[in-house]
Amino acid sequence: MASIPARELRNVDMAVKAPKKAGVMALFYPDRQDITHIVLLLRKEYEGVHSNQVGFPGGKVEEEDADIQVTALRETHEEIGIASEKIEVVRAMTTLYIPPSNFLVQPFLGITGEPPVFFPQEEEVEQLIEVPLDDVLDDNLVSRKTITTSYAVNVDVPVFNFNEHVVWGATAAMLSEVKDLLKIALE
């Protein structure tokens, strides 16, 4: 589901690119009615390639992070207020290179067993987007859309449509993997 063709990504020389590293968390949780959700966030507008885009909580590796999983947990706590000890990391997912920002992102699948109280980071998070598990699994919410960004014009990309938000690019690719994993687990 990535908006950059796989054949182009296979030819990227990571040693030359020397990408920055980031960890993100695909976090599932029950709501007050015990319906499973995943949380996404809408980033604030800023001068950068991911301005005003939907993504998972997460961010750049810092020197004090013991490993990339610690990064994902720390950033999730900073961006949405869920303490690391409240998250059970189920597994790492496929690492994804994001050319426009030169990041190599390691996503993780995590769960928390209780309805969370979110504290979005005002400087970075415009809005939290809580998506029911049924919507993640609903093939009718996947389509294609032509988008224009700060780095591409009129690009036809696969998208998820959640709560009036369009999820595309790297986040859609990661979410597609989450969806595939869930479908296998639920068979």
PDB file of C-alpha atoms in Angstrom:
ATOM      1  CA  MET A   1       0.000   0.000   0.000  1.00  0.00           C
ATOM      2  CA  ALA A   2       2.972   2.329   0.049  1.00  0.00           C
ATOM      3  CA  SER A   3       2.638   5.200  -2.400  1.00  0.00           C
ATOM      4  CA  ILE A   4       6.146   4.609  -3.764  1.00  0.00           C
ATOM      5  CA  PRO A   5       6.413   1.521  -5.993  1.00  0.00           C
ATOM      6  CA  ALA A   6       8.169  -1.426  -4.354  1.00  0.00           C
ATOM      7  CA  ARG A   7      10.578  -1.768  -7.283  1.00  0.00           C
ATOM      8  CA  GLU A   8      11.905   1.744  -6.565  1.00  0.00           C
ATOM      9  CA  LEU A   9      12.355   0.998  -2.876  1.00  0.00           C
ATOM     10  CA  ARG A  10      14.272  -2.229  -3.617  1.00  0.00           C
ATOM     11  CA  ASN A  11      16.922  -0.162  -5.411  1.00  0.00           C
ATOM     12  CA  VAL A  12      17.504   2.260  -2.519  1.00  0.00           C
ATOM     13  CA  ASP A  13      21.024   1.991  -1.105  1.00  0.00           C
ATOM     14  CA  MET A  14      20.491   2.475   2.643  1.00  0.00           C
ATOM     15  CA  ALA A  15      24.223   2.948   3.251  1.00  0.00           C
ATOM     16  CA  VAL A  16      24.213   5.956   0.941  1.00  0.00           C
ATOM     17  CA  LYS A  17      20.893   7.352   2.227  1.00  0.00           C
ATOM     18  CA  ALA A  18      21.899   6.908   5.904  1.00  0.00           C
ATOM     19  CA  PRO A  19      18.262   7.296   7.001  1.00  0.00           C
ATOM     20  CA  LYS A  20      17.226   8.535  10.416  1.00  0.00           C
ATOM     21  CA  LYS A  21      15.493   5.840  12.462  1.00  0.00           C
ATOM     22  CA  ALA A  22      12.068   5.979  14.072  1.00  0.00           C
ATOM     23  CA  GLY A  23       9.762   3.674  15.993  1.00  0.00           C
ATOM     24  CA  VAL A  24       5.955   3.817  15.896  1.00  0.00           C
ATOM     25  CA  MET A  25       3.194   1.959  17.739  1.00  0.00           C
ATOM     26  CA  ALA A  26       0.023   0.458  16.288  1.00  0.00           C
ATOM     27  CA  LEU A  27      -1.798   0.440  19.632  1.00  0.00           C
ATOM     28  CA  PHE A  28      -5.024  -1.490  20.186  1.00  0.00           C
ATOM     29  CA  TYR A  29      -7.204  -0.970  23.247  1.00  0.00           C
ATOM     30  CA  PRO A  30     -10.769  -1.529  24.487  1.00  0.00           C
ATOM     31  CA  ASP A  31     -13.125   1.438  24.796  1.00  0.00           C
ATOM     32  CA  ARG A  32     -15.636   1.844  27.647  1.00  0.00           C
ATOM     33  CA  GLN A  33     -18.084  -0.479  25.819  1.00  0.00           C
ATOM     34  CA  ASP A  34     -15.301  -3.102  25.432  1.00  0.00           C
ATOM     35  CA  ILE A  35     -15.040  -2.519  21.656  1.00  0.00           C
ATOM     36  CA  THR A  36     -11.475  -2.850  20.384  1.00  0.00           C
ATOM     37  CA  HIS A  37      -9.994   0.256  18.726  1.00  0.00           C
ATOM     38  CA  ILE A  38      -6.679   1.381  17.271  1.00  0.00           C
ATOM     39  CA  VAL A  39      -5.453   4.932  17.771  1.00  0.00           C
ATOM     40  CA  LEU A  40      -4.058   7.136  15.020  1.00  0.00           C
ATOM     41  CA  LEU A  41      -3.224  10.808  15.197  1.00  0.00           C
ATOM     42  CA  LEU A  42      -3.504  13.776  12.918  1.00  0.00           C
ATOM     43  CA  ARG A  43      -0.253  15.730  13.009  1.00  0.00           C
ATOM     44  CA  LYS A  44      -0.263  19.509  13.364  1.00  0.00           C
ATOM     45  CA  GLU A  45       0.504  21.689  10.367  1.00  0.00           C
ATOM     46  CA  TYR A  46       4.184  22.594  10.245  1.00  0.00           C
ATOM     47  CA  GLU A  47       7.007  23.167   7.763  1.00  0.00           C
ATOM     48  CA  GLY A  48       7.738  19.547   6.890  1.00  0.00           C
ATOM     49  CA  VAL A  49       6.806  16.659   4.638  1.00  0.00           C
ATOM     50  CA  HIS A  50       4.458  14.995   7.141  1.00  0.00           C
ATOM     51  CA  SER A  51       2.525  18.132   8.038  1.00  0.00           C
ATOM     52  CA  ASN A  52      -1.195  17.565   8.698  1.00  0.00           C
ATOM     53  CA  GLN A  53      -0.970  13.837   7.927  1.00  0.00           C
ATOM     54  CA  VAL A  54      -2.459  10.884   9.777  1.00  0.00           C
ATOM     55  CA  GLY A  55       0.041   8.566  11.433  1.00  0.00           C
ATOM     56  CA  PHE A  56       0.736   6.251  14.312  1.00  0.00           C
ATOM     57  CA  PRO A  57       2.147   7.607  17.556  1.00  0.00           C
ATOM     58  CA  GLY A  58       5.927   7.441  17.392  1.00  0.00           C
ATOM     59  CA  GLY A  59       9.011   9.286  16.383  1.00  0.00           C
ATOM     60  CA  LYS A  60      12.744   9.580  16.011  1.00  0.00           C
ATOM     61  CA  VAL A  61      15.286   7.543  17.948  1.00  0.00           C
ATOM     62  CA  GLU A  62      16.969   9.554  20.689  1.00  0.00           C
ATOM     63  CA  GLU A  63      20.437   8.884  22.083  1.00  0.00           C
ATOM     64  CA  GLU A  64      19.066   7.704  25.437  1.00  0.00           C
ATOM     65  CA  ASP A  65      16.805   5.030  23.842  1.00  0.00           C
ATOM     66  CA  ALA A  66      18.122   1.516  24.539  1.00  0.00           C
ATOM     67  CA  ASP A  67      16.572   0.211  21.312  1.00  0.00           C
ATOM     68  CA  ILE A  68      13.943   1.012  18.690  1.00  0.00           C
ATOM     69  CA  GLN A  69      11.126  -0.577  20.727  1.00  0.00           C
ATOM     70  CA  VAL A  70      11.960   1.767  23.605  1.00  0.00           C
ATOM     71  CA  THR A  71      11.732   4.620  21.086  1.00  0.00           C
ATOM     72  CA  ALA A  72       8.239   3.559  20.003  1.00  0.00           C
ATOM     73  CA  LEU A  73       7.077   3.234  23.621  1.00  0.00           C
ATOM     74  CA  ARG A  74       8.651   6.545  24.702  1.00  0.00           C
ATOM     75  CA  GLU A  75       7.212   8.440  21.746  1.00  0.00           C
ATOM     76  CA  THR A  76       3.765   6.883  22.262  1.00  0.00           C
ATOM     77  CA  HIS A  77       3.854   8.103  25.856  1.00  0.00           C
ATOM     78  CA  GLU A  78       5.001  11.576  24.799  1.00  0.00           C
ATOM     79  CA  GLU A  79       2.483  11.982  21.966  1.00  0.00           C
ATOM     80  CA  ILE A  80      -0.682  10.406  23.408  1.00  0.00           C
ATOM     81  CA  GLY A  81       0.042   9.976  27.123  1.00  0.00           C
ATOM     82  CA  ILE A  82      -0.049   6.178  27.439  1.00  0.00           C
ATOM     83  CA  ALA A  83       2.681   4.999  29.822  1.00  0.00           C
ATOM     84  CA  SER A  84       5.090   2.405  28.448  1.00  0.00           C
ATOM     85  CA  GLU A  85       4.347  -0.065  31.232  1.00  0.00           C
ATOM     86  CA  LYS A  86       0.654  -0.068  30.204  1.00  0.00           C
ATOM     87  CA  ILE A  87       1.542  -1.337  26.698  1.00  0.00           C
ATOM     88  CA  GLU A  88       2.235  -4.970  25.877  1.00  0.00           C
ATOM     89  CA  VAL A  89       4.298  -5.104  22.700  1.00  0.00           C
ATOM     90  CA  VAL A  90       2.986  -8.090  20.743  1.00  0.00           C
ATOM     91  CA  ARG A  91       5.475  -7.993  17.878  1.00  0.00           C
ATOM     92  CA  ALA A  92       7.601  -5.927  15.558  1.00  0.00           C
ATOM     93  CA  MET A  93       6.262  -5.469  12.045  1.00  0.00           C
ATOM     94  CA  THR A  94       8.012  -4.869   8.731  1.00  0.00           C
ATOM     95  CA  THR A  95      10.485  -1.986   8.708  1.00  0.00           C
ATOM     96  CA  LEU A  96       9.580   0.643   6.105  1.00  0.00           C
ATOM     97  CA  TYR A  97      11.746   3.251   4.403  1.00  0.00           C
ATOM     98  CA  ILE A  98      10.065   6.651   3.814  1.00  0.00           C
ATOM     99  CA  PRO A  99      11.974   8.511   1.051  1.00  0.00           C
ATOM    100  CA  PRO A 100      10.447  12.024   1.405  1.00  0.00           C
ATOM    101  CA  SER A 101      11.700  12.368   4.981  1.00  0.00           C
ATOM    102  CA  ASN A 102      14.581   9.823   4.743  1.00  0.00           C
ATOM    103  CA  PHE A 103      13.346   7.811   7.726  1.00  0.00           C
ATOM    104  CA  LEU A 104      13.595   4.072   8.312  1.00  0.00           C
ATOM    105  CA  VAL A 105      10.548   3.297  10.471  1.00  0.00           C
ATOM    106  CA  GLN A 106      10.124   0.240  12.677  1.00  0.00           C
ATOM    107  CA  PRO A 107       6.442  -0.267  13.546  1.00  0.00           C
ATOM    108  CA  PHE A 108       5.315  -2.337  16.519  1.00  0.00           C
ATOM    109  CA  LEU A 109       1.948  -3.888  17.302  1.00  0.00           C
ATOM    110  CA  GLY A 110       0.909  -3.240  20.894  1.00  0.00           C
ATOM    111  CA  ILE A 111      -2.105  -3.626  23.142  1.00  0.00           C
ATOM    112  CA  THR A 112      -3.309  -2.169  26.379  1.00  0.00           C
ATOM    113  CA  GLY A 113      -5.944  -4.056  28.307  1.00  0.00           C
ATOM    114  CA  GLU A 114      -7.877  -1.139  29.735  1.00  0.00           C
ATOM    115  CA  PRO A 115      -9.635   1.872  28.234  1.00  0.00           C
ATOM    116  CA  PRO A 116      -6.895   4.497  28.054  1.00  0.00           C
ATOM    117  CA  VAL A 117      -7.070   8.107  29.085  1.00  0.00           C
ATOM    118  CA  PHE A 118      -5.313   9.995  26.306  1.00  0.00           C
ATOM    119  CA  PHE A 119      -3.232  13.121  26.841  1.00  0.00           C
ATOM    120  CA  PRO A 120      -2.354  14.320  23.314  1.00  0.00           C
ATOM    121  CA  GLN A 121       0.816  16.378  23.026  1.00  0.00           C
ATOM    122  CA  GLU A 122      -0.471  19.824  22.045  1.00  0.00           C
ATOM    123  CA  GLU A 123       2.647  20.824  20.103  1.00  0.00           C
ATOM    124  CA  GLU A 124       2.499  17.855  17.709  1.00  0.00           C
ATOM    125  CA  VAL A 125      -0.982  16.317  17.772  1.00  0.00           C
ATOM    126  CA  GLU A 126      -3.915  18.105  16.153  1.00  0.00           C
ATOM    127  CA  GLN A 127      -6.433  15.321  16.824  1.00  0.00           C
ATOM    128  CA  LEU A 128      -6.649  11.702  17.941  1.00  0.00           C
ATOM    129  CA  ILE A 129      -8.480   9.350  15.595  1.00  0.00           C
ATOM    130  CA  GLU A 130      -9.959   6.312  17.320  1.00  0.00           C
ATOM    131  CA  VAL A 131     -10.792   3.585  14.790  1.00  0.00           C
ATOM    132  CA  PRO A 132     -12.857   0.506  15.721  1.00  0.00           C
ATOM    133  CA  LEU A 133     -11.281  -2.840  14.854  1.00  0.00           C
ATOM    134  CA  ASP A 134     -14.227  -3.618  12.545  1.00  0.00           C
ATOM    135  CA  ASP A 135     -13.341  -0.548  10.458  1.00  0.00           C
ATOM    136  CA  VAL A 136      -9.693  -1.628  10.177  1.00  0.00           C
ATOM    137  CA  LEU A 137     -10.887  -4.982   8.811  1.00  0.00           C
ATOM    138  CA  ASP A 138     -13.554  -3.512   6.487  1.00  0.00           C
ATOM    139  CA  ASP A 139     -12.394  -3.810   2.861  1.00  0.00           C
ATOM    140  CA  ASN A 140     -15.061  -1.270   1.868  1.00  0.00           C
ATOM    141  CA  LEU A 141     -13.086   1.456   3.660  1.00  0.00           C
ATOM    142  CA  VAL A 142     -10.091   0.945   1.353  1.00  0.00           C
ATOM    143  CA  SER A 143     -10.014   2.811  -1.964  1.00  0.00           C
ATOM    144  CA  ARG A 144      -7.728   4.861  -4.196  1.00  0.00           C
ATOM    145  CA  LYS A 145      -7.341   8.620  -4.213  1.00  0.00           C
ATOM    146  CA  THR A 146      -5.338  11.209  -6.099  1.00  0.00           C
ATOM    147  CA  ILE A 147      -3.388  13.388  -3.683  1.00  0.00           C
ATOM    148  CA  THR A 148      -0.989  16.314  -3.830  1.00  0.00           C
ATOM    149  CA  THR A 149       1.646  16.806  -1.161  1.00  0.00           C
ATOM    150  CA  SER A 150       4.609  19.064  -0.537  1.00  0.00           C
ATOM    151  CA  TYR A 151       6.751  16.588  -2.507  1.00  0.00           C
ATOM    152  CA  ALA A 152       4.394  15.039  -5.112  1.00  0.00           C
ATOM    153  CA  VAL A 153       1.586  16.267  -7.370  1.00  0.00           C
ATOM    154  CA  ASN A 154      -1.487  14.252  -8.421  1.00  0.00           C
ATOM    155  CA  VAL A 155      -0.310  10.862  -7.184  1.00  0.00           C
ATOM    156  CA  ASP A 156      -2.804   7.977  -7.254  1.00  0.00           C
ATOM    157  CA  VAL A 157      -2.460   6.095  -3.939  1.00  0.00           C
ATOM    158  CA  PRO A 158      -4.307   3.405  -1.990  1.00  0.00           C
ATOM    159  CA  VAL A 159      -6.022   4.824   1.099  1.00  0.00           C
ATOM    160  CA  PHE A 160      -8.018   3.892   4.175  1.00  0.00           C
ATOM    161  CA  ASN A 161     -11.010   6.150   4.889  1.00  0.00           C
ATOM    162  CA  PHE A 162     -11.615   6.489   8.644  1.00  0.00           C
ATOM    163  CA  ASN A 163     -13.804   9.021  10.431  1.00  0.00           C
ATOM    164  CA  GLU A 164     -13.548  11.514   7.566  1.00  0.00           C
ATOM    165  CA  HIS A 165      -9.743  11.112   7.531  1.00  0.00           C
ATOM    166  CA  VAL A 166      -7.725   9.732   4.634  1.00  0.00           C
ATOM    167  CA  VAL A 167      -4.849   7.461   5.664  1.00  0.00           C
ATOM    168  CA  TRP A 168      -2.263   6.947   2.923  1.00  0.00           C
ATOM    169  CA  GLY A 169       1.451   6.431   2.300  1.00  0.00           C
ATOM    170  CA  ALA A 170       3.614   4.764   4.919  1.00  0.00           C
ATOM    171  CA  THR A 171       0.837   4.752   7.515  1.00  0.00           C
ATOM    172  CA  ALA A 172      -1.520   2.991   5.070  1.00  0.00           C
ATOM    173  CA  ALA A 173       1.210   0.450   4.275  1.00  0.00           C
ATOM    174  CA  MET A 174       1.730  -0.284   7.976  1.00  0.00           C
ATOM    175  CA  LEU A 175      -2.015  -0.399   8.586  1.00  0.00           C
ATOM    176  CA  SER A 176      -2.380  -2.836   5.694  1.00  0.00           C
ATOM    177  CA  GLU A 177       0.117  -5.139   7.410  1.00  0.00           C
ATOM    178  CA  VAL A 178      -1.808  -4.789  10.689  1.00  0.00           C
ATOM    179  CA  LYS A 179      -4.996  -5.708   8.832  1.00  0.00           C
ATOM    180  CA  ASP A 180      -3.361  -8.764   7.241  1.00  0.00           C
ATOM    181  CA  LEU A 181      -2.008  -9.934  10.614  1.00  0.00           C
ATOM    182  CA  LEU A 182      -5.418  -9.504  12.241  1.00  0.00           C
ATOM    183  CA  LYS A 183      -7.189 -11.430   9.490  1.00  0.00           C
ATOM    184  CA  ILE A 184      -4.745 -14.327   9.919  1.00  0.00           C
ATOM    185  CA  ALA A 185      -5.193 -14.266  13.706  1.00  0.00           C
ATOM    186  CA  LEU A 186      -8.993 -14.194  13.421  1.00  0.00           C
ATOM    187  CA  GLU A 187      -9.232 -17.112  10.963  1.00  0.00           C
TER     188      GLU A 187
END
